[in-house]
């Protein structure tokens, strides 16, 4: 089944992925494509959205997409850079702002008779992020919204379904952003909102059946949400031809290997547990650089999977639970001007010697979407509510070289922290939590003795998709209790700190 879709042209904005999420929240399928590689505009494309950009339209090397097959032919919404670009190519003037607008602003004028701004109040708060201003518009452009500092906060082109806004409706701080996008996508573009979890499952299972046929597939399973949802979808498509492998890399949480294997009992999945702790400790020995650790773990995963896959006769595919944030943080998701933040062990293909093709049923989904899909196919609430856990495991929560002793210490610290969150009813209000083993030692006093031992940092964040995150204001009494328990029960730790940084500028993990 094909779905109506919205094409989002990416000019490198940090918010492009948020546009896609907001569109999908309205049950409308969206795809992100680079501005310089516009896909075929077929009958399924209902509208096009132009993203913001770190570039200025006045720059010589700024993005210059060809909108000939789009503008005036399909509903078009330009956001920030997109708004300025449409104005510029139509004969308008763009100048450096006399008063820059970054952050919150309020609309001082709104033309509510315009469909785009239906039910958007006059004082609506919006999020601005621009250093240029549209100073003049062509005669057939109508200003439909302003702020006290920027006259052209939004406009429409007469006799075209072309709209543009200087602010970002996709971010949380634009309080009526969802209403504006709904007006554009449903009232203007006429989308029927046909992209739902049940339709995704139906489509994906059908595609997997067609793609895989009677081939055998091996899947690395971790006990987390992503790999579990991927496994159930694949199991629906190919049944007994799916072989799940859960590798104990020695970097899991305390008792996780046994509890994860137990968790899959009764789910109808064919899961094999493989103890490879020593192999991973060996390749991590002497490594301190985060990227080198990630790559070493990724390479060893491939070795283990290659070895295990050879034990399965005629296996042809390796399935992975890769999701969209993995892809867009590892490489430019769109081929556009986005930059790499970090590499992921399950992104980037496989070496030629492995001879396995890759299938990734979730690589277009954000984490919250994966959970909705999981709920729709009956995966239990406790598993779906489990916090994300990094593929390289505790290796990237141990800053510096990884040793068995550091892993043991961090497992105990993590166990105390996570158990306390659950006991105090805080676990479900936190998106991700964990502990970091810091490469510093500090002076302490225990009894009458001076100590010189290790420090750990606790981290708890709230988020919806991992693209942005804020630290959770855990109660002081709770933090005090956890700190005391860690220092009293975990030998080798004499100091506990709490991380109060958000993403951006920090990342959720420390490495």
Short mmCIF file of N, CA and C in Angstrom, two decimals, residues 15-142:
data_model
loop_
_atom_site.label_atom_id
_atom_site.label_comp_id
_atom_site.label_asym_id
_atom_site.label_seq_id
_atom_site.Cartn_x
_atom_site.Cartn_y
_atom_site.Cartn_z
N UNK A 15 16.76 21.52 13.03
CA UNK A 15 15.36 21.19 13.34
C UNK A 15 14.68 20.35 12.26
N UNK A 16 15.37 19.99 11.18
CA UNK A 16 14.70 19.29 10.07
C UNK A 16 14.02 18.01 10.54
N UNK A 17 14.72 17.25 11.42
CA UNK A 17 14.12 15.99 11.89
C UNK A 17 12.88 16.24 12.74
N UNK A 18 12.85 17.38 13.41
CA UNK A 18 11.65 17.71 14.20
C UNK A 18 10.46 17.99 13.29
N UNK A 19 10.71 18.59 12.13
CA UNK A 19 9.62 18.80 11.18
C UNK A 19 9.01 17.46 10.81
N UNK A 20 9.87 16.50 10.49
CA UNK A 20 9.38 15.16 10.11
C UNK A 20 8.57 14.54 11.23
N UNK A 21 9.03 14.68 12.48
CA UNK A 21 8.29 14.11 13.61
C UNK A 21 6.94 14.75 13.78
N UNK A 22 6.89 16.07 13.66
CA UNK A 22 5.61 16.78 13.84
C UNK A 22 4.61 16.37 12.76
N UNK A 23 5.10 16.19 11.55
CA UNK A 23 4.20 15.74 10.47
C UNK A 23 3.68 14.35 10.78
N UNK A 24 4.54 13.47 11.22
CA UNK A 24 4.13 12.09 11.51
C UNK A 24 3.18 12.01 12.69
N UNK A 25 3.34 12.93 13.65
CA UNK A 25 2.42 12.95 14.78
C UNK A 25 0.98 13.20 14.34
N UNK A 26 0.83 13.77 13.16
CA UNK A 26 -0.51 14.00 12.59
C UNK A 26 -0.94 12.83 11.72
N UNK A 27 -0.23 11.69 11.84
CA UNK A 27 -0.53 10.48 11.06
C UNK A 27 -0.40 10.71 9.56
N UNK A 28 0.62 11.47 9.19
CA UNK A 28 0.92 11.75 7.79
C UNK A 28 2.37 11.35 7.55
N UNK A 29 2.60 10.53 6.54
CA UNK A 29 3.96 10.05 6.26
C UNK A 29 4.81 11.17 5.68
N UNK A 30 6.05 11.27 6.15
CA UNK A 30 6.96 12.31 5.65
C UNK A 30 8.32 11.70 5.34
N UNK A 31 9.00 12.28 4.38
CA UNK A 31 10.35 11.87 4.02
C UNK A 31 11.24 13.10 3.95
N UNK A 32 12.49 12.96 4.41
CA UNK A 32 13.46 14.04 4.32
C UNK A 32 14.40 13.76 3.16
N UNK A 33 14.60 14.74 2.32
CA UNK A 33 15.51 14.61 1.18
C UNK A 33 16.41 15.84 1.12
N UNK A 34 17.65 15.68 0.62
CA UNK A 34 18.53 16.84 0.48
C UNK A 34 18.00 17.81 -0.56
N UNK A 35 18.25 19.09 -0.33
CA UNK A 35 17.78 20.13 -1.25
C UNK A 35 18.31 19.93 -2.67
N UNK A 36 19.48 19.28 -2.77
CA UNK A 36 20.11 19.12 -4.08
C UNK A 36 19.85 17.75 -4.70
N UNK A 37 18.90 17.00 -4.14
CA UNK A 37 18.53 15.70 -4.70
C UNK A 37 17.03 15.49 -4.49
N UNK A 38 16.25 16.34 -5.13
CA UNK A 38 14.80 16.31 -4.96
C UNK A 38 14.24 15.05 -5.62
N UNK A 39 13.42 14.27 -4.90
CA UNK A 39 12.88 13.04 -5.48
C UNK A 39 11.81 13.34 -6.53
N UNK A 40 11.41 12.30 -7.22
CA UNK A 40 10.33 12.45 -8.19
C UNK A 40 9.05 12.88 -7.47
N UNK A 41 8.40 13.89 -7.99
CA UNK A 41 7.16 14.37 -7.37
C UNK A 41 6.01 13.60 -8.02
N UNK A 42 5.65 12.47 -7.42
CA UNK A 42 4.60 11.63 -7.99
C UNK A 42 3.25 11.96 -7.36
N UNK A 43 2.25 11.17 -7.70
CA UNK A 43 0.88 11.45 -7.27
C UNK A 43 0.69 11.33 -5.77
N UNK A 44 1.59 10.63 -5.08
CA UNK A 44 1.45 10.46 -3.63
C UNK A 44 1.92 11.68 -2.84
N UNK A 45 2.71 12.53 -3.48
CA UNK A 45 3.23 13.72 -2.78
C UNK A 45 2.13 14.77 -2.69
N UNK A 46 1.74 15.09 -1.45
CA UNK A 46 0.64 16.03 -1.24
C UNK A 46 1.13 17.46 -1.03
N UNK A 47 2.37 17.62 -0.56
CA UNK A 47 2.90 18.95 -0.31
C UNK A 47 4.40 18.86 -0.07
N UNK A 48 5.06 20.02 -0.09
CA UNK A 48 6.50 20.09 0.14
C UNK A 48 6.77 21.15 1.21
N UNK A 49 7.71 20.84 2.12
CA UNK A 49 8.13 21.79 3.15
C UNK A 49 9.62 22.04 2.98
N UNK A 50 10.01 23.32 3.01
CA UNK A 50 11.42 23.70 2.95
C UNK A 50 11.90 23.99 4.36
N UNK A 51 13.03 23.40 4.76
CA UNK A 51 13.52 23.56 6.13
C UNK A 51 14.29 24.86 6.30
N UNK A 52 14.71 25.11 7.54
CA UNK A 52 15.65 26.18 7.81
C UNK A 52 17.04 25.76 7.40
N UNK A 53 18.04 26.61 7.73
CA UNK A 53 19.41 26.32 7.32
C UNK A 53 20.40 27.14 8.14
N UNK A 54 21.62 26.62 8.33
CA UNK A 54 22.66 27.44 8.95
C UNK A 54 23.21 28.49 7.97
N UNK A 55 22.87 28.36 6.69
CA UNK A 55 23.32 29.31 5.68
C UNK A 55 22.45 30.56 5.66
N UNK A 56 22.97 31.62 5.08
CA UNK A 56 22.18 32.80 4.74
C UNK A 56 21.91 32.75 3.24
N UNK A 57 20.72 33.19 2.82
CA UNK A 57 20.43 33.21 1.39
C UNK A 57 21.33 34.18 0.65
N UNK A 58 22.01 35.05 1.42
CA UNK A 58 22.92 36.02 0.80
C UNK A 58 24.31 35.43 0.56
N UNK A 59 24.58 34.24 1.11
CA UNK A 59 25.89 33.61 0.92
C UNK A 59 26.05 33.11 -0.50
N UNK A 60 27.26 33.20 -1.01
CA UNK A 60 27.53 32.71 -2.36
C UNK A 60 27.32 31.20 -2.47
N UNK A 61 27.63 30.47 -1.40
CA UNK A 61 27.53 29.01 -1.44
C UNK A 61 26.25 28.50 -0.78
N UNK A 62 25.23 29.35 -0.67
CA UNK A 62 23.99 28.92 -0.02
C UNK A 62 23.23 27.93 -0.91
N UNK A 63 22.40 27.07 -0.31
CA UNK A 63 21.64 26.08 -1.08
C UNK A 63 20.70 26.76 -2.08
N UNK A 64 20.66 26.24 -3.30
CA UNK A 64 19.83 26.82 -4.37
C UNK A 64 19.02 25.73 -5.05
N UNK A 65 17.94 25.25 -4.42
CA UNK A 65 17.16 24.16 -5.02
C UNK A 65 16.35 24.65 -6.21
N UNK A 66 16.09 23.75 -7.13
CA UNK A 66 15.23 24.04 -8.28
C UNK A 66 13.80 23.67 -7.90
N UNK A 67 12.95 24.68 -7.73
CA UNK A 67 11.56 24.45 -7.29
C UNK A 67 10.57 24.49 -8.45
N UNK A 68 11.08 24.37 -9.68
CA UNK A 68 10.21 24.53 -10.85
C UNK A 68 9.04 23.55 -10.86
N UNK A 69 9.28 22.30 -10.41
CA UNK A 69 8.22 21.29 -10.44
C UNK A 69 7.36 21.32 -9.18
N UNK A 70 7.65 22.25 -8.27
CA UNK A 70 6.95 22.29 -6.99
C UNK A 70 6.16 23.59 -6.81
N UNK A 71 6.85 24.71 -6.88
CA UNK A 71 6.23 26.00 -6.59
C UNK A 71 5.10 26.32 -7.58
N UNK A 72 3.92 26.59 -7.04
CA UNK A 72 2.77 26.89 -7.86
C UNK A 72 2.03 25.66 -8.35
N UNK A 73 2.62 24.49 -8.14
CA UNK A 73 2.01 23.23 -8.59
C UNK A 73 1.53 22.37 -7.43
N UNK A 74 2.18 22.52 -6.27
CA UNK A 74 1.82 21.79 -5.06
C UNK A 74 1.78 22.76 -3.90
N UNK A 75 1.02 22.46 -2.84
CA UNK A 75 1.13 23.28 -1.63
C UNK A 75 2.57 23.27 -1.14
N UNK A 76 3.09 24.45 -0.83
CA UNK A 76 4.49 24.61 -0.45
C UNK A 76 4.57 25.48 0.79
N UNK A 77 5.34 25.03 1.78
CA UNK A 77 5.55 25.80 3.01
C UNK A 77 7.04 26.00 3.22
N UNK A 78 7.49 27.25 3.20
CA UNK A 78 8.88 27.57 3.48
C UNK A 78 9.04 27.99 4.93
N UNK A 79 10.03 27.40 5.61
CA UNK A 79 10.28 27.71 7.02
C UNK A 79 11.64 28.39 7.14
N UNK A 80 11.69 29.59 7.71
CA UNK A 80 12.92 30.32 7.99
C UNK A 80 13.74 30.52 6.70
N UNK A 81 14.83 29.77 6.51
CA UNK A 81 15.60 29.89 5.27
C UNK A 81 14.71 29.66 4.06
N UNK A 82 13.81 28.65 4.17
CA UNK A 82 12.91 28.36 3.05
C UNK A 82 12.05 29.55 2.70
N UNK A 83 11.59 30.30 3.71
CA UNK A 83 10.77 31.50 3.48
C UNK A 83 11.58 32.57 2.76
N UNK A 84 12.81 32.76 3.20
CA UNK A 84 13.67 33.78 2.60
C UNK A 84 14.07 33.40 1.17
N UNK A 85 14.29 32.10 0.95
CA UNK A 85 14.68 31.65 -0.39
C UNK A 85 13.55 31.88 -1.40
N UNK A 86 12.33 31.51 -1.01
CA UNK A 86 11.19 31.72 -1.92
C UNK A 86 11.04 33.20 -2.25
N UNK A 87 11.17 34.05 -1.22
CA UNK A 87 11.05 35.49 -1.44
C UNK A 87 12.15 36.00 -2.37
N UNK A 88 13.37 35.52 -2.16
CA UNK A 88 14.50 36.01 -2.95
C UNK A 88 14.37 35.62 -4.42
N UNK A 89 14.04 34.36 -4.72
CA UNK A 89 13.97 33.93 -6.12
C UNK A 89 12.76 34.53 -6.83
N UNK A 90 11.83 35.10 -6.04
CA UNK A 90 10.64 35.72 -6.64
C UNK A 90 10.82 37.23 -6.82
N UNK A 91 11.98 37.76 -6.40
CA UNK A 91 12.25 39.18 -6.60
C UNK A 91 12.24 40.01 -5.35
N UNK A 92 12.11 39.39 -4.19
CA UNK A 92 12.13 40.13 -2.93
C UNK A 92 13.55 40.43 -2.49
N UNK A 93 13.68 41.23 -1.42
CA UNK A 93 14.99 41.62 -0.91
C UNK A 93 15.20 41.04 0.49
N UNK A 94 16.39 40.48 0.70
CA UNK A 94 16.76 39.92 2.00
C UNK A 94 17.98 40.69 2.50
N UNK A 95 17.89 41.26 3.70
CA UNK A 95 18.97 42.06 4.26
C UNK A 95 19.35 41.54 5.65
N UNK A 96 20.57 41.85 6.10
CA UNK A 96 20.92 41.50 7.49
C UNK A 96 19.95 42.19 8.45
N UNK A 97 19.55 41.46 9.48
CA UNK A 97 18.58 42.02 10.43
C UNK A 97 19.19 43.14 11.24
N UNK A 98 18.44 44.23 11.41
CA UNK A 98 18.87 45.29 12.32
C UNK A 98 18.71 44.82 13.75
N UNK A 99 17.63 44.09 13.99
CA UNK A 99 17.39 43.48 15.30
C UNK A 99 17.25 41.98 15.07
N UNK A 100 18.24 41.21 15.51
CA UNK A 100 18.18 39.77 15.30
C UNK A 100 17.15 39.15 16.23
N UNK A 101 16.48 38.13 15.75
CA UNK A 101 15.52 37.42 16.59
C UNK A 101 16.00 35.99 16.79
N UNK A 102 16.39 35.67 18.01
CA UNK A 102 16.76 34.31 18.38
C UNK A 102 15.97 33.95 19.63
N UNK A 103 15.26 32.84 19.58
CA UNK A 103 14.49 32.42 20.74
C UNK A 103 13.03 32.84 20.65
N UNK A 104 12.43 33.05 21.80
CA UNK A 104 11.00 33.32 21.86
C UNK A 104 10.66 34.70 21.31
N UNK A 105 9.53 34.76 20.59
CA UNK A 105 8.95 36.03 20.14
C UNK A 105 7.45 35.82 20.13
N UNK A 106 6.71 36.91 19.98
CA UNK A 106 5.25 36.81 19.93
C UNK A 106 4.73 37.51 18.69
N UNK A 107 3.76 36.87 18.05
CA UNK A 107 3.13 37.49 16.89
C UNK A 107 2.29 38.68 17.35
N UNK A 108 2.49 39.82 16.70
CA UNK A 108 1.72 41.02 17.05
C UNK A 108 0.57 41.25 16.09
N UNK A 109 0.64 40.60 14.93
CA UNK A 109 -0.43 40.66 13.94
C UNK A 109 -0.59 39.28 13.31
N UNK A 110 -1.82 38.81 13.25
CA UNK A 110 -2.13 37.52 12.63
C UNK A 110 -3.39 37.68 11.79
N UNK A 111 -3.30 37.31 10.51
CA UNK A 111 -4.48 37.31 9.64
C UNK A 111 -5.18 35.96 9.79
N UNK A 112 -6.12 35.89 10.72
CA UNK A 112 -6.80 34.62 10.99
C UNK A 112 -7.71 34.17 9.87
N UNK A 113 -7.99 35.07 8.91
CA UNK A 113 -8.81 34.67 7.77
C UNK A 113 -8.03 33.79 6.81
N UNK A 114 -6.70 33.85 6.92
CA UNK A 114 -5.86 32.99 6.09
C UNK A 114 -5.87 31.58 6.66
N UNK A 115 -6.07 30.59 5.80
CA UNK A 115 -6.23 29.21 6.26
C UNK A 115 -5.03 28.73 7.06
N UNK A 116 -3.83 29.14 6.69
CA UNK A 116 -2.63 28.67 7.40
C UNK A 116 -2.65 29.06 8.87
N UNK A 117 -3.25 30.21 9.17
CA UNK A 117 -3.22 30.74 10.53
C UNK A 117 -4.56 30.63 11.26
N UNK A 118 -5.43 29.79 10.75
CA UNK A 118 -6.71 29.54 11.42
C UNK A 118 -6.48 29.06 12.85
N UNK A 119 -7.15 29.69 13.80
CA UNK A 119 -7.06 29.33 15.22
C UNK A 119 -5.69 29.61 15.85
N UNK A 120 -4.87 30.42 15.21
CA UNK A 120 -3.61 30.88 15.80
C UNK A 120 -3.85 32.27 16.37
N UNK A 121 -3.74 32.47 17.68
CA UNK A 121 -4.08 33.76 18.30
C UNK A 121 -3.06 34.86 17.97
N UNK A 122 -3.49 36.11 18.14
CA UNK A 122 -2.65 37.27 17.79
C UNK A 122 -1.35 37.34 18.57
N UNK A 123 -1.34 36.87 19.81
CA UNK A 123 -0.13 36.97 20.63
C UNK A 123 0.62 35.64 20.71
N UNK A 124 0.37 34.77 19.77
CA UNK A 124 0.96 33.43 19.79
C UNK A 124 2.49 33.48 19.92
N UNK A 125 3.03 32.66 20.84
CA UNK A 125 4.49 32.59 21.00
C UNK A 125 5.09 31.72 19.90
N UNK A 126 6.17 32.23 19.28
CA UNK A 126 6.86 31.47 18.23
C UNK A 126 8.35 31.45 18.54
N UNK A 127 9.07 30.54 17.88
CA UNK A 127 10.51 30.39 18.09
C UNK A 127 11.24 30.87 16.85
N UNK A 128 12.07 31.90 17.05
CA UNK A 128 12.82 32.49 15.95
C UNK A 128 14.29 32.07 16.01
N UNK A 129 14.94 32.01 14.85
CA UNK A 129 16.36 31.71 14.79
C UNK A 129 16.90 32.17 13.44
N UNK A 130 17.09 33.49 13.32
CA UNK A 130 17.53 34.01 12.02
C UNK A 130 18.30 35.32 12.20
N UNK A 131 19.27 35.53 11.29
CA UNK A 131 20.06 36.75 11.30
C UNK A 131 19.76 37.66 10.13
N UNK A 132 18.88 37.20 9.20
CA UNK A 132 18.46 37.99 8.05
C UNK A 132 16.98 38.31 8.16
N UNK A 133 16.56 39.33 7.42
CA UNK A 133 15.16 39.75 7.42
C UNK A 133 14.68 39.94 5.98
N UNK A 134 13.45 39.55 5.72
CA UNK A 134 12.84 39.84 4.42
C UNK A 134 12.40 41.30 4.46
N UNK A 135 13.11 42.16 3.73
CA UNK A 135 12.84 43.60 3.81
C UNK A 135 11.73 44.04 2.86
N UNK A 136 11.69 43.49 1.66
CA UNK A 136 10.61 43.81 0.71
C UNK A 136 10.14 42.53 0.04
N UNK A 137 8.84 42.51 -0.29
CA UNK A 137 8.23 41.36 -0.96
C UNK A 137 7.73 41.76 -2.34
N UNK A 138 7.66 40.84 -3.29
CA UNK A 138 7.02 41.14 -4.57
C UNK A 138 5.56 41.54 -4.37
N UNK A 139 4.99 42.18 -5.36
CA UNK A 139 3.63 42.75 -5.23
C UNK A 139 2.55 41.70 -5.03
N UNK A 140 2.78 40.47 -5.49
CA UNK A 140 1.75 39.44 -5.34
C UNK A 140 1.94 38.61 -4.06
N UNK A 141 2.76 39.10 -3.14
CA UNK A 141 2.95 38.45 -1.84
C UNK A 141 2.16 39.22 -0.79
N UNK A 142 1.44 38.50 0.07
CA UNK A 142 0.65 39.14 1.13
C UNK A 142 1.23 38.79 2.50
#
